[in-house]
Structure formats: structure tokens, C-alpha cells
Tab-separated table of C-alpha atoms and ligand atoms in Angstrom:
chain	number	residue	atom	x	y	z
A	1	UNK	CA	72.546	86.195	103.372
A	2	UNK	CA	74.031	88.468	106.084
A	3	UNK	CA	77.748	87.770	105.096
A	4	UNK	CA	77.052	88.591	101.565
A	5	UNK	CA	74.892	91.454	102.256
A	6	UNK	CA	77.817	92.977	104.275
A	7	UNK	CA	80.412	91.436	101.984
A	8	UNK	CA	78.585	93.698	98.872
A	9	UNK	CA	78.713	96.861	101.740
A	10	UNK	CA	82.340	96.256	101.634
A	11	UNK	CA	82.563	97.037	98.193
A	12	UNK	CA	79.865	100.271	98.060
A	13	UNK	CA	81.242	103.642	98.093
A	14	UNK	CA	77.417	105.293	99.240
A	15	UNK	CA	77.882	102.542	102.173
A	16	UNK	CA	81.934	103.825	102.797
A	17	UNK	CA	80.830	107.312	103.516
A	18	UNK	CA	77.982	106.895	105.741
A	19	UNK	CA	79.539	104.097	107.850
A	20	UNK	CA	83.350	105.778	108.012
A	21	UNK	CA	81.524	109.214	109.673
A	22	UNK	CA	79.306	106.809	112.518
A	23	UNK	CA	80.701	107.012	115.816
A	24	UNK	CA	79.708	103.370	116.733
A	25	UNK	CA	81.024	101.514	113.698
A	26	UNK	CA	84.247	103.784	114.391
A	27	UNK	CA	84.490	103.031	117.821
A	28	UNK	CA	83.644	99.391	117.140
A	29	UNK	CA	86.639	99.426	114.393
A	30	UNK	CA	89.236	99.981	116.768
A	31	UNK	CA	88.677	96.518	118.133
A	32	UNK	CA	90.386	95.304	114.604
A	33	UNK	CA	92.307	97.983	113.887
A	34	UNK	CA	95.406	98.959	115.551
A	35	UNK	CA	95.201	102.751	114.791
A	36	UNK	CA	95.688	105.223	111.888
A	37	UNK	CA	99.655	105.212	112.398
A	38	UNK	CA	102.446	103.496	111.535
A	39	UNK	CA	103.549	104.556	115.517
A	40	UNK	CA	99.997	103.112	116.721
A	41	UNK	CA	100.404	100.049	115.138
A	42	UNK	CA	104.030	99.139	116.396
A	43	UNK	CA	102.817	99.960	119.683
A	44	UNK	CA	100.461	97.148	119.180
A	45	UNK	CA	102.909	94.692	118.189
A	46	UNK	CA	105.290	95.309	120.789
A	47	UNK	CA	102.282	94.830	123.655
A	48	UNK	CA	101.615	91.331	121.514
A	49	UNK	CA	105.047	90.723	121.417
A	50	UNK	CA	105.605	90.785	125.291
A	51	UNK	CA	102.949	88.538	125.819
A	52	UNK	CA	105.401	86.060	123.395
A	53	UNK	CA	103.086	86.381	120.264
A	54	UNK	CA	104.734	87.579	117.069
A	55	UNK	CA	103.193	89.794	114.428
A	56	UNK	CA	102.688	90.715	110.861
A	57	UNK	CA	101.893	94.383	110.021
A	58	UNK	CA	99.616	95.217	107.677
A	59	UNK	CA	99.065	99.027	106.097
A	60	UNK	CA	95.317	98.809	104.975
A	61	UNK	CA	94.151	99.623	101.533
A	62	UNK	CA	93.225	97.449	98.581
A	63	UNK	CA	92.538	98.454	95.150
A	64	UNK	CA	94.549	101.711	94.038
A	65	UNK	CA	93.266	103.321	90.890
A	66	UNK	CA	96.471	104.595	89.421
A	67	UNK	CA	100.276	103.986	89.431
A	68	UNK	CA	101.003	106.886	91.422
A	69	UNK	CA	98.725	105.342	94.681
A	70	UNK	CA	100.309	102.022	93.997
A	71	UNK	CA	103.504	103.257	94.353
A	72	UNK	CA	102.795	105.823	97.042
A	73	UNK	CA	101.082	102.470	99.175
A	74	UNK	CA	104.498	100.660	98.152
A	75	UNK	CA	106.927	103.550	99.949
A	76	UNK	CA	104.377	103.228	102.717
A	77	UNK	CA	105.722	99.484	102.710
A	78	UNK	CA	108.986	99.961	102.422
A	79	UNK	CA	109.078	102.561	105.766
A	80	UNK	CA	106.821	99.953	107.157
A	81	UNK	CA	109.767	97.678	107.095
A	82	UNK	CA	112.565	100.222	107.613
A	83	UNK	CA	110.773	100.464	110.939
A	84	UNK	CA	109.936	97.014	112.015
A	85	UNK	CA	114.310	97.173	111.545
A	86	UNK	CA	115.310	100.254	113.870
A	87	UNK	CA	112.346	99.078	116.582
A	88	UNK	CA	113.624	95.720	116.322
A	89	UNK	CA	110.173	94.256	116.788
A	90	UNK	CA	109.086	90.760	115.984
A	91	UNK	CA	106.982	91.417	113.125
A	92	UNK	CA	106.938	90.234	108.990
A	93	UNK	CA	104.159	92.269	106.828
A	94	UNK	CA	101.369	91.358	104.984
A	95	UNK	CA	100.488	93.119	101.550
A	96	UNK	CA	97.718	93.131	98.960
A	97	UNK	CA	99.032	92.927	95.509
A	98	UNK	CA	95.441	94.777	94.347
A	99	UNK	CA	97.183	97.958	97.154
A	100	UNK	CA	100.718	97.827	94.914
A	101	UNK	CA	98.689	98.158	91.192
A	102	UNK	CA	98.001	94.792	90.286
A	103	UNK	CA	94.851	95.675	89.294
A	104	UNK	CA	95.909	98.396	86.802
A	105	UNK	CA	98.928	96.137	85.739
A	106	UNK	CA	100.970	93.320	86.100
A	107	UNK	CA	104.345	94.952	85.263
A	108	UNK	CA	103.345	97.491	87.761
A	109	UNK	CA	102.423	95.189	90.669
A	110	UNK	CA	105.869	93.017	89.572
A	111	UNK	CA	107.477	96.392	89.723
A	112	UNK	CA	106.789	97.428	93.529
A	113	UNK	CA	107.033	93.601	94.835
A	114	UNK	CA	110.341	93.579	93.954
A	115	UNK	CA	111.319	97.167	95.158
A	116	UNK	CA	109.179	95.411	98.772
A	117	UNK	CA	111.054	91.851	98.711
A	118	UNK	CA	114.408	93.481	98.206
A	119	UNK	CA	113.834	96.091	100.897
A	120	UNK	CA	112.686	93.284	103.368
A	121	UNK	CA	115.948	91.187	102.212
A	122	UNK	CA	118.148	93.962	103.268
A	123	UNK	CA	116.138	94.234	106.754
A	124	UNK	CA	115.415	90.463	107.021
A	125	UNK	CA	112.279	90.275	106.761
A	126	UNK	CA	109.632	88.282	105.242
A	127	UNK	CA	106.613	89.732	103.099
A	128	UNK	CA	102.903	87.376	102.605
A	129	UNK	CA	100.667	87.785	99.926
A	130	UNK	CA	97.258	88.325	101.582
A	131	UNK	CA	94.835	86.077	98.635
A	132	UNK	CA	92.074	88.362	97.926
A	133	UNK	CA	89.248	87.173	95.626
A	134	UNK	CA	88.783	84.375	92.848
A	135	UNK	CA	90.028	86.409	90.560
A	136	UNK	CA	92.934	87.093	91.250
A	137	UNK	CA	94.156	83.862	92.321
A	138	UNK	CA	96.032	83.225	89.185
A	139	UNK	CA	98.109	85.862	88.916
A	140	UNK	CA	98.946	86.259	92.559
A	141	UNK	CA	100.980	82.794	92.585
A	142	UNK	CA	102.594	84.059	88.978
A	143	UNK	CA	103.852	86.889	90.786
A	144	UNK	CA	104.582	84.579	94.115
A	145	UNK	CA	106.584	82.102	91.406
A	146	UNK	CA	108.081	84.896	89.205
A	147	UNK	CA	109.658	86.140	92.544
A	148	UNK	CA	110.732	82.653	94.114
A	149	UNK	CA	112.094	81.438	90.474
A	150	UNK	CA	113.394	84.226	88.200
A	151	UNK	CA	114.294	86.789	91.409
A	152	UNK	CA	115.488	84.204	93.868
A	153	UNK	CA	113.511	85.646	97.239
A	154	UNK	CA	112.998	83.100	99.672
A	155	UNK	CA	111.504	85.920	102.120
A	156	UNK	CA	107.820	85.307	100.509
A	157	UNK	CA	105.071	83.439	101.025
A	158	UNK	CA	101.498	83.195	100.065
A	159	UNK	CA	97.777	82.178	101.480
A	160	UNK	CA	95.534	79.485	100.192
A	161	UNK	CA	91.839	79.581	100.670
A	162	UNK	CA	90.142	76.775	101.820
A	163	UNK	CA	86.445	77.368	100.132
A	164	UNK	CA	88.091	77.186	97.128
A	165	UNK	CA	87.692	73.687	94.898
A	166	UNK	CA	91.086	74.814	93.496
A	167	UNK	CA	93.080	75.010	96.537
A	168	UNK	CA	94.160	71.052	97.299
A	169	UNK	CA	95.868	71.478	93.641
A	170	UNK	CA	97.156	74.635	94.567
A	171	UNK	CA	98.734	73.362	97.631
A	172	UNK	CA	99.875	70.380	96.283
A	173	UNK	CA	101.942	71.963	93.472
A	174	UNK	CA	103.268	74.728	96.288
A	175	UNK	CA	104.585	72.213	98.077
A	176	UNK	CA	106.888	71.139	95.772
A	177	UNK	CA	108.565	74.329	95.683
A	178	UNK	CA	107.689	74.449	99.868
A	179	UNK	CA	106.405	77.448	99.411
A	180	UNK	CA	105.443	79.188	103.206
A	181	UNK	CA	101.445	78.955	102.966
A	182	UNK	CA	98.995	80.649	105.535
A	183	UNK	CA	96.105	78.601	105.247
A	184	UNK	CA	92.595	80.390	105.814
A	185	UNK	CA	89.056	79.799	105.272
A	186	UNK	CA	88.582	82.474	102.378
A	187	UNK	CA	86.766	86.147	103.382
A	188	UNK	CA	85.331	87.338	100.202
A	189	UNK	CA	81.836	86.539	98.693
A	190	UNK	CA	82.309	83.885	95.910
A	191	UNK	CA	80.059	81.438	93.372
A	192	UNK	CA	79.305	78.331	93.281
A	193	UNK	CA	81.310	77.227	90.557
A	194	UNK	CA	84.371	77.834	92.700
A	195	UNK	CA	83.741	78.172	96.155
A	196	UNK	CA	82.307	75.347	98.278
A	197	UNK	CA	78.830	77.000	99.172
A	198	UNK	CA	78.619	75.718	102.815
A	199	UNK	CA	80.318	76.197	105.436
A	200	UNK	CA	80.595	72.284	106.851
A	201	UNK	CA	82.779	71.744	102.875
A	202	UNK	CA	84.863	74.688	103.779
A	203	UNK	CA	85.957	73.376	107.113
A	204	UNK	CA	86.862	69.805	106.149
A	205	UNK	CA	88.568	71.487	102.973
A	206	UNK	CA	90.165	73.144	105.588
A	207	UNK	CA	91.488	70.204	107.440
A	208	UNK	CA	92.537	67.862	104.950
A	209	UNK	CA	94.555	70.965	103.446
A	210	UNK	CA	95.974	71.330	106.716
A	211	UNK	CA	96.927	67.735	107.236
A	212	UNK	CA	98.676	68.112	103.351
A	213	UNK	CA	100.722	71.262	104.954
A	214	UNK	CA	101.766	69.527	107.916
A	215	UNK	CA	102.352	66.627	106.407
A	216	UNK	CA	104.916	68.442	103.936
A	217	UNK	CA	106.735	70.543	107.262
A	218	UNK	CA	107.423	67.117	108.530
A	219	UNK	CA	108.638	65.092	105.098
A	220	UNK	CA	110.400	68.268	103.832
A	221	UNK	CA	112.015	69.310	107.213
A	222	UNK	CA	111.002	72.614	106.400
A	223	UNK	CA	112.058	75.461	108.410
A	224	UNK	CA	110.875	76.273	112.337
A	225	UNK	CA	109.787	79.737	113.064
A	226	UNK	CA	113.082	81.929	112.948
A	227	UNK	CA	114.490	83.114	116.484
A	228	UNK	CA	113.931	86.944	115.941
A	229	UNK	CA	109.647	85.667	115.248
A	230	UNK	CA	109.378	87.731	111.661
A	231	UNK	CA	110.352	84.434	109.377
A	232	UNK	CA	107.424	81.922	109.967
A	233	UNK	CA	107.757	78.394	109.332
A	234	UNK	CA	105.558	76.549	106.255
A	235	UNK	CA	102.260	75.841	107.262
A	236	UNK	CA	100.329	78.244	109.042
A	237	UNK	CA	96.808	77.769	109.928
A	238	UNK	CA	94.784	80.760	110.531
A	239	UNK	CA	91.818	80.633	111.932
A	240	UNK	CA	89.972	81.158	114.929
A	241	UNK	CA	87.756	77.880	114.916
A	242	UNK	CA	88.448	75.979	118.013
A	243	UNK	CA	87.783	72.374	116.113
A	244	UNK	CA	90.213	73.313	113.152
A	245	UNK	CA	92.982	74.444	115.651
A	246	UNK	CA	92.420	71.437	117.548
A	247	UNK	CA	92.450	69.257	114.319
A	248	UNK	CA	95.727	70.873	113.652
A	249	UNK	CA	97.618	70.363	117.160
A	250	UNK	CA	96.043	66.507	117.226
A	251	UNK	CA	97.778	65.797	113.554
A	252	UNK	CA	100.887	67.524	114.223
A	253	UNK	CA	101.097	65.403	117.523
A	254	UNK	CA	99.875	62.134	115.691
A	255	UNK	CA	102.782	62.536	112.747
A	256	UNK	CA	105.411	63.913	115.312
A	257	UNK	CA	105.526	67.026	113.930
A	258	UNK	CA	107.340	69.627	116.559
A	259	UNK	CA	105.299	72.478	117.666
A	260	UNK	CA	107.444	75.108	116.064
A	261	UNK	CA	107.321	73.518	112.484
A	262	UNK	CA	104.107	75.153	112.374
A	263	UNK	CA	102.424	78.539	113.841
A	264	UNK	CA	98.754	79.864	114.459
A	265	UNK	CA	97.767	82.803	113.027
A	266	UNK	CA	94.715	85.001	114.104
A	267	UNK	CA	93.503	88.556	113.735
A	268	UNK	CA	94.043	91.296	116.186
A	269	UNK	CA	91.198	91.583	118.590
A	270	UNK	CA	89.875	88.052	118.087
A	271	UNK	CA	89.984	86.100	120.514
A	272	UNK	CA	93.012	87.059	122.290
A	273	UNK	CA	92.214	84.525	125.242
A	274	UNK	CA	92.710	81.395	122.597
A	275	UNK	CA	95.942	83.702	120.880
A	276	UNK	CA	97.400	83.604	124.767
A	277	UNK	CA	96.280	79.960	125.841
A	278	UNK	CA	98.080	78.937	122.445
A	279	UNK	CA	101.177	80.644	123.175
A	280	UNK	CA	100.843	78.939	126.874
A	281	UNK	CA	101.242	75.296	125.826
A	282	UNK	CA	103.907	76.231	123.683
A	283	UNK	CA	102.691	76.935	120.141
A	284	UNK	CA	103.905	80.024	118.320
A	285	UNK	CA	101.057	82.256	117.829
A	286	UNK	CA	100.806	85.289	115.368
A	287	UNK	CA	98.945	88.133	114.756
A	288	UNK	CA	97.672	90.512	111.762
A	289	UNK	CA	98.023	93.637	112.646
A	290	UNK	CA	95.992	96.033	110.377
A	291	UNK	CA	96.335	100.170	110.923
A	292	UNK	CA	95.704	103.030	109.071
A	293	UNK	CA	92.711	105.115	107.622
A	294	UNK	CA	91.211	102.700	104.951
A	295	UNK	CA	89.388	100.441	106.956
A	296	UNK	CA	86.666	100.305	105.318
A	297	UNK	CA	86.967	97.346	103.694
A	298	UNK	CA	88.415	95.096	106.076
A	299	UNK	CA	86.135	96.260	108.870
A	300	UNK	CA	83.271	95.449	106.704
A	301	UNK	CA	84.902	91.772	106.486
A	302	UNK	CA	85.107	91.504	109.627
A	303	UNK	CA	81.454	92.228	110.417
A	304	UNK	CA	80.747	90.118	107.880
A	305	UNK	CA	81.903	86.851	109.541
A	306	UNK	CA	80.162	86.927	112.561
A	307	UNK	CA	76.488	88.319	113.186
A	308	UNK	CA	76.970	89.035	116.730
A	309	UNK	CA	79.133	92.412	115.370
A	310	UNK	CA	76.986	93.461	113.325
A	311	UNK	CA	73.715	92.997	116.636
A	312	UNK	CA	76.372	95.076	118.045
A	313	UNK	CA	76.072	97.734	116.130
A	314	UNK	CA	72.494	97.566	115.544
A	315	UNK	CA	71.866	98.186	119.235
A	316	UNK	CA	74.351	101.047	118.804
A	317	UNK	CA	72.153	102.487	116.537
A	318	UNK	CA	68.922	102.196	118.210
A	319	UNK	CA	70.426	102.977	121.500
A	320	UNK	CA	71.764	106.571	120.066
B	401	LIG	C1	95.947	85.823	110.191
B	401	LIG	C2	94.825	85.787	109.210
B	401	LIG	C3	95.053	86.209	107.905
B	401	LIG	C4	94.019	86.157	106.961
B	401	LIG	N1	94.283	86.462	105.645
B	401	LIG	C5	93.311	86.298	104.727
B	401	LIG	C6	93.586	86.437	103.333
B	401	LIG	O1	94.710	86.737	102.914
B	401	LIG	N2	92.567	86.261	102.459
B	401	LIG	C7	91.296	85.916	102.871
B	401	LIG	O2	90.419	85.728	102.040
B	401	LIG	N3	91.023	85.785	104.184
B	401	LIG	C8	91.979	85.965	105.117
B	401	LIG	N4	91.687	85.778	106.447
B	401	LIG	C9	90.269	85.712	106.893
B	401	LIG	C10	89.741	84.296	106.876
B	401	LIG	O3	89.615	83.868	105.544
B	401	LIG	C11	88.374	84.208	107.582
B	401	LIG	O4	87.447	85.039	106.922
B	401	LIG	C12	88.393	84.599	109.049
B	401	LIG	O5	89.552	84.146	109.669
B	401	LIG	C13	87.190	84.002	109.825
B	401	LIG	O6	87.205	82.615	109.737
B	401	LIG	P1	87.644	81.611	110.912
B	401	LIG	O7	88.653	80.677	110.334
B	401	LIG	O8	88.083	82.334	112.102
B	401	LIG	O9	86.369	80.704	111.155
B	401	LIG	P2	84.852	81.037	111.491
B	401	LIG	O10	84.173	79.727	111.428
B	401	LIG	O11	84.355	82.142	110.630
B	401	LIG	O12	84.908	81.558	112.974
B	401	LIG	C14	85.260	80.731	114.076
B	401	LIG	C15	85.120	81.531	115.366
B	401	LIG	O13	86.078	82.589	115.362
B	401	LIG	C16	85.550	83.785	115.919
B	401	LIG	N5	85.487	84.812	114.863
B	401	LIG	C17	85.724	84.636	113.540
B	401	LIG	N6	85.630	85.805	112.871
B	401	LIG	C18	85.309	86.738	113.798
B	401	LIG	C19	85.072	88.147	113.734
B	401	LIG	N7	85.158	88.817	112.567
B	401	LIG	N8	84.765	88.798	114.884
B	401	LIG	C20	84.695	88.147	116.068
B	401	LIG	N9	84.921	86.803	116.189
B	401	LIG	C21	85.225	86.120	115.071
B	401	LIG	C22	84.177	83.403	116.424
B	401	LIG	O14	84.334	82.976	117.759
B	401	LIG	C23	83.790	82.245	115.518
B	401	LIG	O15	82.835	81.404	116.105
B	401	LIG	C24	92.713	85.760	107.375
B	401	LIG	C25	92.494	85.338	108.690
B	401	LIG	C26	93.520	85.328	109.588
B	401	LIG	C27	93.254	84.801	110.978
């Protein structure tokens, strides 16, 4: 009820303004959100990356409503990655195709991915697809295979969706391209006729997809995290849920799968105590990094996962 209250908030423009101008959902924003700059944010990701946990940036915003903000977001990209180069920090970015047009059109959206992919070539990077709702599932791994297969870029990857019924087949047929996956439980509000409704489903979904992944890393001898920490390896599992993480580090260890064929993944300001225990046993550990203005969105997603933020600001607002 809660999550798809604030999941519908996400989307409300009334709901944008009013929450954007409170000083307690502001303040409790920052804990997600590494800043409004470009500067802020690779601040952030060099204080991750000294504690040994490597990054990927991401310049908020989802949804532009004309070719000229899709490619405006899509410069902002491309200096993203320009800098992540002269700062020499140990980051990859994550993008929405909705930010670079696809939602307006697919030509577009093909357009500015391959002005990103061949920027982060030239500076060695890698780019991930974030997945954003059913919808759009389809054409995101088009675009993902139009740019492995027709354009040759190895320096993409995209992120599968656990609540989804689709997703085993969708995993299965990445893997035999061994595409890099990030493997999540899914943050937008979906039916019934495509999303497993509760939440026990989504979580063994989430392990048997993971066991698929790792299982792959380990037959394919796929790739280990690259030395300079912006190339990841195949699987990663992202997630904060103690009992998937663990399910993860007991299969790997069962099939003899080395702990750098595979990384964790987690968002910045969630529990940074598991993100640092990880990296302590010798996992590699990254970290989304989200900055800039349009929060919005994402902050609503965020609230939207866990009651105990939104309590938070509920006492806020009785308190002031
Ligand atoms: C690196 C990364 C990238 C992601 N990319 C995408 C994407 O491209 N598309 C997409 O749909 N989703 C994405 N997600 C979001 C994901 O789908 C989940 O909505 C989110 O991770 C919460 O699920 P969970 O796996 O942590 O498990 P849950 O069962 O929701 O949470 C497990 C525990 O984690 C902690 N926790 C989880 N969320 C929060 C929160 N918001 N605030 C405080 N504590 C919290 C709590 O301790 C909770 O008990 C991404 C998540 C991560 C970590």
C-alpha cells in the first residue's frame, strides 16, 4: 500500500513541488544524494573510493520531454565521463535511456548512446543501463543488443529485475552473449500479470537468478573486476538484503567461484556498515552514486522501499 502510494508520489508533479521546497524531505535527501554537482558527487566517490569501494556515477533525471533535454542530459554524460578521466577516480556511470529521449524516440535514444559508449571507449570506461519500468524492458535490451552486435561496444551492460516473471528468460538468453548484468529486485510499481506480487517470489526469483549469473562467471570465465575498479565483472548482485548477499557469497564459495568474478552493488547511504564489512573480507563492493537537482524521483523510490523513511519524515513534520 505504502510503496505504491509513494511509488504514484514519484510520478505527481502537485507532489514534486510541495515536497522539493520542505526542508525535512530536503535535508533527508542528502542521505541518497551526493549533491547538486558534478564536483559534489566526485567528492563522494573519491571518500568511497579510499575506503576500497568503487563507484558508478549517476546524473539524475528520467523522462526528458524533447530532443533538446535529451541531448542536453547526454553532454551532461559525456563531461560526466571526461571527468571521471582527468580525476582518475574509480568510477563507471549509470544512465537512464528514458533521461537520453527514449521515450520521445528510439533513433534519438540510439543516437546519444552511441555519442555516450564511444566517449566512455575513448576514456575507458564502462556505461549500465539502469532498467526502469515494464515497459520499457523491451526496447532497453534492443538498444543494449543493437550496441553489443551492430556497434561492437563491449563497455555496456544492463540490469535485470528480479520481480519480473520475464527475467530467468531474459538472463538466460544474456548469458549467451555474457552480457555484464546488475541484478536487482525491481523499484517501480508493477501488475500482476508481470511482476511477482509478493515479496517472498521476488527474493527467491532473486536467488535462483543469481545462482544462473554466477553460475555463467564461473563456466564462461568471464572477466574479474578490472584493476582501475570502473569495468565490473558479469554478475552483480545489488541489493541490500543480508539473506540474498549471503545466498550469493555461500554459492559462489560452493561452485568455487573467486570473489572478484563477481561484485556487490548498493546505494549510497545504505547501509554503509554492510558496503565496508563486504569490502573487509575481500569482496569488491560498489556504489551508485546519484547527484544533481532532479531528485525527485529517485528520492521518492527510495522512501518508497522502506517505511521507517518515510516515519522519519512524518515526525519531521509534526515536530516542525
Ligand atoms: C546499485 C543498485 C542499482 C539499482 N538499479 C536499479 C535499476 O536500474 N532499476 C530498478 O528498478 N531498481 C534498481 N535498484 C533498486 C532495487 O531494485 C531495489 O528497489 C532496492 O535496492 C531495495 O531493495 P533491496 O534489494 O535492498 O531489498 P529490500 O528487501 O527492499 O531491503 C533489504 C534491506 O535493505 C535496507 N534498505 C533497502 N532499501 C532501503 C532504503 N531505501 N532506505 C534505507 N534502507 C534500505 C533495509 O535495511 C532493508 O531491510 C538498484 C539498487 C541498487 C543497490
Amino acid at each position: 500500500m505504502l510503496r505504491s502510494f509513494f511509488i504514484y508520489l514519484s510520478k505527481a508533479a502537485w507532489a514534486r513541488r510541495t515536497i522539493m521546497g520542505w526542508g525535512p524531505a530536503v535535508r533527508l535527501s542528502k542521505r541518497f544524494v551526493a549533491g547538486e554537482k558534478l564536483t559534489d558527487a566526485i567528492q563522494a566517490v573519491r571518500a568511497l573510493n579510499e575506503k576500497g569501494i568503487n563507484a558508478t556515477l549517476d546524473h539524475l533525471g528520467e523522462y526528458t520531454y524533447s530532443p533538446e533535454e535529451a541531448r542536453a542530459a547526454t553532454r551532461d554524460i559525456l563531461e560526466i565521463l571526461d571527468w571521471i578521466h582527468q580525476e582518475k577516480v574509480r568510477s563507471g556511470v549509470s544512465i537512464k535511456l528514458s533521461q537520453i529521449g527514449l521515450e520521445l524516440s528510439e533513433d534519438l535514444a540510439a543516437e546519444n548512446l552511441l555519442a555516450i559508449l564511444g566517449k566512455a571507449r575513448t576514456t575507458g570506461n564502462f556505461v549500465r543501463l539502469d532498467m526502469e519500468d515494464s515497459t520499457t524492458v523491451d526496447q532497453t535490451l534492443a538498444l543494449y543488443r543493437k550496441m553489443r552486435m551492430e556497434h561492437g561496444f563491449e563497455n555496456v551492460g544492463v540490469v535485470i529485475q528480479s520481480y519480473l516473471y520475464r527475467s530467468e528468460a531474459d538472463v538466460k538468453a544474456l548469458m549467451e552473449i555474457c552480457a555484464p548484468i546488475r541484478l536487482c529486485k525491481g523499484a517501480y510499481k508493477e501488475p500482476a500479470e508481470v511482476a511477482f506480487p509478493q515479496k517472498a517470489d521476488v527474493d527467491s526469483n532473486f536467488d535462483k537468478l543469481t545462482a544462473l549469473l554466477l553460475d555463467t562467471a564461473l563456466s564462461r570465465g568471464c572477466n574479474a573486476v578490472s584493476a582501475d575498479g570502473r569495468f565490473p565483472p558479469l554478475p552483480a548482485i545489488a541489493t541490500h538484503d543480508e539473506k540474498r548477499i549471503q545466498f550469493a557469497r555461500d554459492y559462489a564459495a560452493r561452485i568455487g567461484l573467486e570473489k572478484n568474478r563477481f561484485e556487490f552493488q548498493m546505494l549510497n547511504g545504505i547501509r554503509r556498515d554492510l558496503q565496508d564489512r563486504l569490502v573487509k573480507e575481500g569482496y569488491p563492493v560498489r556504489v551508485y552514486v546519484p547527484y544533481g537537482t532532479q531528485w525527485y524521483p529517485y528520492f521518492m523510490r527510495r522512501l518508497a522501499e522502506r517505511p521507517a523513511n518515510v516515519w522519519f519524515l512524518v515526525s519531521n513534520y509534526f515536530r516542525n
